[in-house]
Amino acid sequence: DAGVIQSPRHEVTEMGQEVTLRCKPISGHNSLFWYRQTIMRGLELLIYFNNNVPIDDSGMPEDRFSAKMPNASFSTLKIQPSEPRDSAVYFCASSLKTGGQLGGYTFGSGTRLTVV
Amino acid sequence: AQSVSQHNHHVILSEAASLELGCNYSYGGTVNLFWYVQYPGQHLQLLLKYFSGDPLVKGIKGFEAEFIKSKFSFNLRKPSVQWSDTAEYFCAVNEGYSSASKIIFGSGTRLSIRP
């Protein structure tokens, strides 16, 4: 299994530009989570999906942030327009519930976003 | 609402010292508890997890954690640390019975090991 795949690994963009981060969860996992990590705020849950449906987006900081999951194997996190304070590492994670076995999350390698 | 507290922000130890990192959570119902490790420049990896049963959980790399329900704690321990244990450690919790509910992470504890 290739694990959770995120792209790009690094993104440098100018303030005001649109940024799209991509995530491919582990095949068969039915939950997907987007986290943002900064030194100041630590790990923040932005949004999560169950069976492709957004369940809780209360962590999305502003309307500039949006996330979609058009199918079970792909999700995007979009920032439009981007601002320097959006600079962070964005992690995607997926999980599966199988009967009584709960595996926790599997994280992707993250996208390091720098907005200048 | 659930929350997780990690009281130690930065711990510095010498190799072979024993380690205990504190974690307390607030939630009245059934919980699942996790410890994740993040090595420098890498993503989070699961160290160990508790769902039910024996409150003493053994994980990878010699780590263990003990769930004490009465204290709402899930402290991480290792009897003898190595330089390669230098990393950030995150305690996390989610509601019981479903890994599909959101996991709440603590703020993390940075562990530095002196060779």
PDB file of N, CA and C in Angstrom, chain A residues 4-42:
ATOM      1  N   VAL A   4      -1.066   7.286   2.356  1.00  0.00           N
ATOM      2  CA  VAL A   4      -1.771   8.511   1.975  1.00  0.00           C
ATOM      3  C   VAL A   4      -0.816   9.369   1.153  1.00  0.00           C
ATOM      4  N   ILE A   5      -1.261   9.767  -0.018  1.00  0.00           N
ATOM      5  CA  ILE A   5      -0.381  10.502  -0.929  1.00  0.00           C
ATOM      6  C   ILE A   5      -0.844  11.939  -1.057  1.00  0.00           C
ATOM      7  N   GLN A   6       0.070  12.856  -0.783  1.00  0.00           N
ATOM      8  CA  GLN A   6      -0.246  14.273  -0.895  1.00  0.00           C
ATOM      9  C   GLN A   6       0.637  14.914  -1.953  1.00  0.00           C
ATOM     10  N   SER A   7       0.054  15.880  -2.636  1.00  0.00           N
ATOM     11  CA  SER A   7       0.849  16.652  -3.588  1.00  0.00           C
ATOM     12  C   SER A   7       0.364  18.091  -3.611  1.00  0.00           C
ATOM     13  N   PRO A   8       1.259  19.024  -3.903  1.00  0.00           N
ATOM     14  CA  PRO A   8       2.698  18.836  -4.009  1.00  0.00           C
ATOM     15  C   PRO A   8       3.338  18.694  -2.620  1.00  0.00           C
ATOM     16  N   ARG A   9       4.601  18.364  -2.548  1.00  0.00           N
ATOM     17  CA  ARG A   9       5.300  18.294  -1.265  1.00  0.00           C
ATOM     18  C   ARG A   9       5.631  19.687  -0.760  1.00  0.00           C
ATOM     19  N   HIS A  10       5.970  20.543  -1.689  1.00  0.00           N
ATOM     20  CA  HIS A  10       6.281  21.928  -1.344  1.00  0.00           C
ATOM     21  C   HIS A  10       5.575  22.843  -2.338  1.00  0.00           C
ATOM     22  N   GLU A  11       5.098  23.965  -1.821  1.00  0.00           N
ATOM     23  CA  GLU A  11       4.448  24.940  -2.684  1.00  0.00           C
ATOM     24  C   GLU A  11       4.837  26.324  -2.192  1.00  0.00           C
ATOM     25  N   VAL A  12       5.386  27.119  -3.106  1.00  0.00           N
ATOM     26  CA  VAL A  12       5.679  28.514  -2.796  1.00  0.00           C
ATOM     27  C   VAL A  12       4.857  29.361  -3.747  1.00  0.00           C
ATOM     28  N   THR A  13       4.089  30.260  -3.193  1.00  0.00           N
ATOM     29  CA  THR A  13       3.208  31.052  -4.040  1.00  0.00           C
ATOM     30  C   THR A  13       3.172  32.491  -3.548  1.00  0.00           C
ATOM     31  N   GLU A  14       2.711  33.366  -4.407  1.00  0.00           N
ATOM     32  CA  GLU A  14       2.608  34.773  -4.019  1.00  0.00           C
ATOM     33  C   GLU A  14       1.242  35.054  -3.404  1.00  0.00           C
ATOM     34  N   MET A  15       1.248  35.972  -2.492  1.00  0.00           N
ATOM     35  CA  MET A  15       0.009  36.394  -1.851  1.00  0.00           C
ATOM     36  C   MET A  15      -1.035  36.725  -2.910  1.00  0.00           C
ATOM     37  N   GLY A  16      -2.267  36.260  -2.673  1.00  0.00           N
ATOM     38  CA  GLY A  16      -3.343  36.541  -3.601  1.00  0.00           C
ATOM     39  C   GLY A  16      -3.600  35.449  -4.608  1.00  0.00           C
ATOM     40  N   GLN A  17      -2.639  34.544  -4.764  1.00  0.00           N
ATOM     41  CA  GLN A  17      -2.810  33.455  -5.718  1.00  0.00           C
ATOM     42  C   GLN A  17      -3.667  32.334  -5.123  1.00  0.00           C
ATOM     43  N   GLU A  18      -4.241  31.564  -5.995  1.00  0.00           N
ATOM     44  CA  GLU A  18      -5.004  30.393  -5.563  1.00  0.00           C
ATOM     45  C   GLU A  18      -4.052  29.213  -5.380  1.00  0.00           C
ATOM     46  N   VAL A  19      -4.283  28.463  -4.322  1.00  0.00           N
ATOM     47  CA  VAL A  19      -3.455  27.292  -4.024  1.00  0.00           C
ATOM     48  C   VAL A  19      -4.374  26.081  -3.889  1.00  0.00           C
ATOM     49  N   THR A  20      -4.000  24.986  -4.508  1.00  0.00           N
ATOM     50  CA  THR A  20      -4.768  23.753  -4.382  1.00  0.00           C
ATOM     51  C   THR A  20      -3.866  22.631  -3.900  1.00  0.00           C
ATOM     52  N   LEU A  21      -4.250  22.040  -2.786  1.00  0.00           N
ATOM     53  CA  LEU A  21      -3.522  20.913  -2.228  1.00  0.00           C
ATOM     54  C   LEU A  21      -4.334  19.651  -2.483  1.00  0.00           C
ATOM     55  N   ARG A  22      -3.633  18.560  -2.759  1.00  0.00           N
ATOM     56  CA  ARG A  22      -4.309  17.333  -3.162  1.00  0.00           C
ATOM     57  C   ARG A  22      -3.978  16.176  -2.233  1.00  0.00           C
ATOM     58  N   CYS A  23      -4.926  15.287  -2.117  1.00  0.00           N
ATOM     59  CA  CYS A  23      -4.738  14.134  -1.232  1.00  0.00           C
ATOM     60  C   CYS A  23      -5.423  12.908  -1.811  1.00  0.00           C
ATOM     61  N   LYS A  24      -4.702  11.804  -1.790  1.00  0.00           N
ATOM     62  CA  LYS A  24      -5.275  10.514  -2.162  1.00  0.00           C
ATOM     63  C   LYS A  24      -5.222   9.628  -0.931  1.00  0.00           C
ATOM     64  N   PRO A  25      -6.374   9.274  -0.369  1.00  0.00           N
ATOM     65  CA  PRO A  25      -6.354   8.444   0.851  1.00  0.00           C
ATOM     66  C   PRO A  25      -6.002   7.000   0.528  1.00  0.00           C
ATOM     67  N   ILE A  26      -5.800   6.227   1.568  1.00  0.00           N
ATOM     68  CA  ILE A  26      -5.560   4.800   1.401  1.00  0.00           C
ATOM     69  C   ILE A  26      -6.823   4.154   0.849  1.00  0.00           C
ATOM     70  N   SER A  27      -6.657   3.306  -0.132  1.00  0.00           N
ATOM     71  CA  SER A  27      -7.798   2.655  -0.754  1.00  0.00           C
ATOM     72  C   SER A  27      -8.626   1.905   0.279  1.00  0.00           C
ATOM     73  N   GLY A  28      -9.929   2.167   0.271  1.00  0.00           N
ATOM     74  CA  GLY A  28     -10.811   1.486   1.209  1.00  0.00           C
ATOM     75  C   GLY A  28     -11.101   2.282   2.469  1.00  0.00           C
ATOM     76  N   HIS A  29     -10.261   3.264   2.774  1.00  0.00           N
ATOM     77  CA  HIS A  29     -10.536   4.110   3.936  1.00  0.00           C
ATOM     78  C   HIS A  29     -11.743   4.991   3.632  1.00  0.00           C
ATOM     79  N   ASN A  30     -12.619   5.138   4.632  1.00  0.00           N
ATOM     80  CA  ASN A  30     -13.839   5.888   4.367  1.00  0.00           C
ATOM     81  C   ASN A  30     -13.901   7.231   5.087  1.00  0.00           C
ATOM     82  N   SER A  31     -12.830   7.581   5.783  1.00  0.00           N
ATOM     83  CA  SER A  31     -12.780   8.890   6.427  1.00  0.00           C
ATOM     84  C   SER A  31     -11.499   9.610   6.022  1.00  0.00           C
ATOM     85  N   LEU A  32     -11.637  10.914   5.788  1.00  0.00           N
ATOM     86  CA  LEU A  32     -10.478  11.707   5.375  1.00  0.00           C
ATOM     87  C   LEU A  32     -10.467  13.009   6.152  1.00  0.00           C
ATOM     88  N   PHE A  33      -9.272  13.411   6.573  1.00  0.00           N
ATOM     89  CA  PHE A  33      -9.104  14.560   7.461  1.00  0.00           C
ATOM     90  C   PHE A  33      -8.035  15.485   6.897  1.00  0.00           C
ATOM     91  N   TRP A  34      -8.277  16.772   7.005  1.00  0.00           N
ATOM     92  CA  TRP A  34      -7.263  17.768   6.667  1.00  0.00           C
ATOM     93  C   TRP A  34      -6.836  18.495   7.943  1.00  0.00           C
ATOM     94  N   TYR A  35      -5.518  18.524   8.182  1.00  0.00           N
ATOM     95  CA  TYR A  35      -4.957  19.220   9.329  1.00  0.00           C
ATOM     96  C   TYR A  35      -3.967  20.276   8.836  1.00  0.00           C
ATOM     97  N   ARG A  36      -3.807  21.305   9.654  1.00  0.00           N
ATOM     98  CA  ARG A  36      -2.792  22.313   9.402  1.00  0.00           C
ATOM     99  C   ARG A  36      -1.863  22.347  10.619  1.00  0.00           C
ATOM    100  N   GLN A  37      -0.570  22.403  10.373  1.00  0.00           N
ATOM    101  CA  GLN A  37       0.386  22.432  11.476  1.00  0.00           C
ATOM    102  C   GLN A  37       1.276  23.664  11.370  1.00  0.00           C
ATOM    103  N   THR A  38       1.289  24.446  12.437  1.00  0.00           N
ATOM    104  CA  THR A  38       2.200  25.587  12.556  1.00  0.00           C
ATOM    105  C   THR A  38       2.852  25.543  13.925  1.00  0.00           C
ATOM    106  N   ILE A  39       3.946  26.253  14.054  1.00  0.00           N
ATOM    107  CA  ILE A  39       4.624  26.278  15.349  1.00  0.00           C
ATOM    108  C   ILE A  39       3.743  26.939  16.389  1.00  0.00           C
ATOM    109  N   MET A  40       3.060  27.996  15.968  1.00  0.00           N
ATOM    110  CA  MET A  40       2.273  28.763  16.947  1.00  0.00           C
ATOM    111  C   MET A  40       1.014  28.028  17.390  1.00  0.00           C
ATOM    112  N   ARG A  41       0.352  27.343  16.473  1.00  0.00           N
ATOM    113  CA  ARG A  41      -0.965  26.772  16.795  1.00  0.00           C
ATOM    114  C   ARG A  41      -0.977  25.253  16.840  1.00  0.00           C
ATOM    115  N   GLY A  42       0.160  24.631  16.538  1.00  0.00           N
ATOM    116  CA  GLY A  42       0.210  23.171  16.574  1.00  0.00           C
ATOM    117  C   GLY A  42      -0.618  22.559  15.462  1.00  0.00           C
TER     118      GLY A  42
END
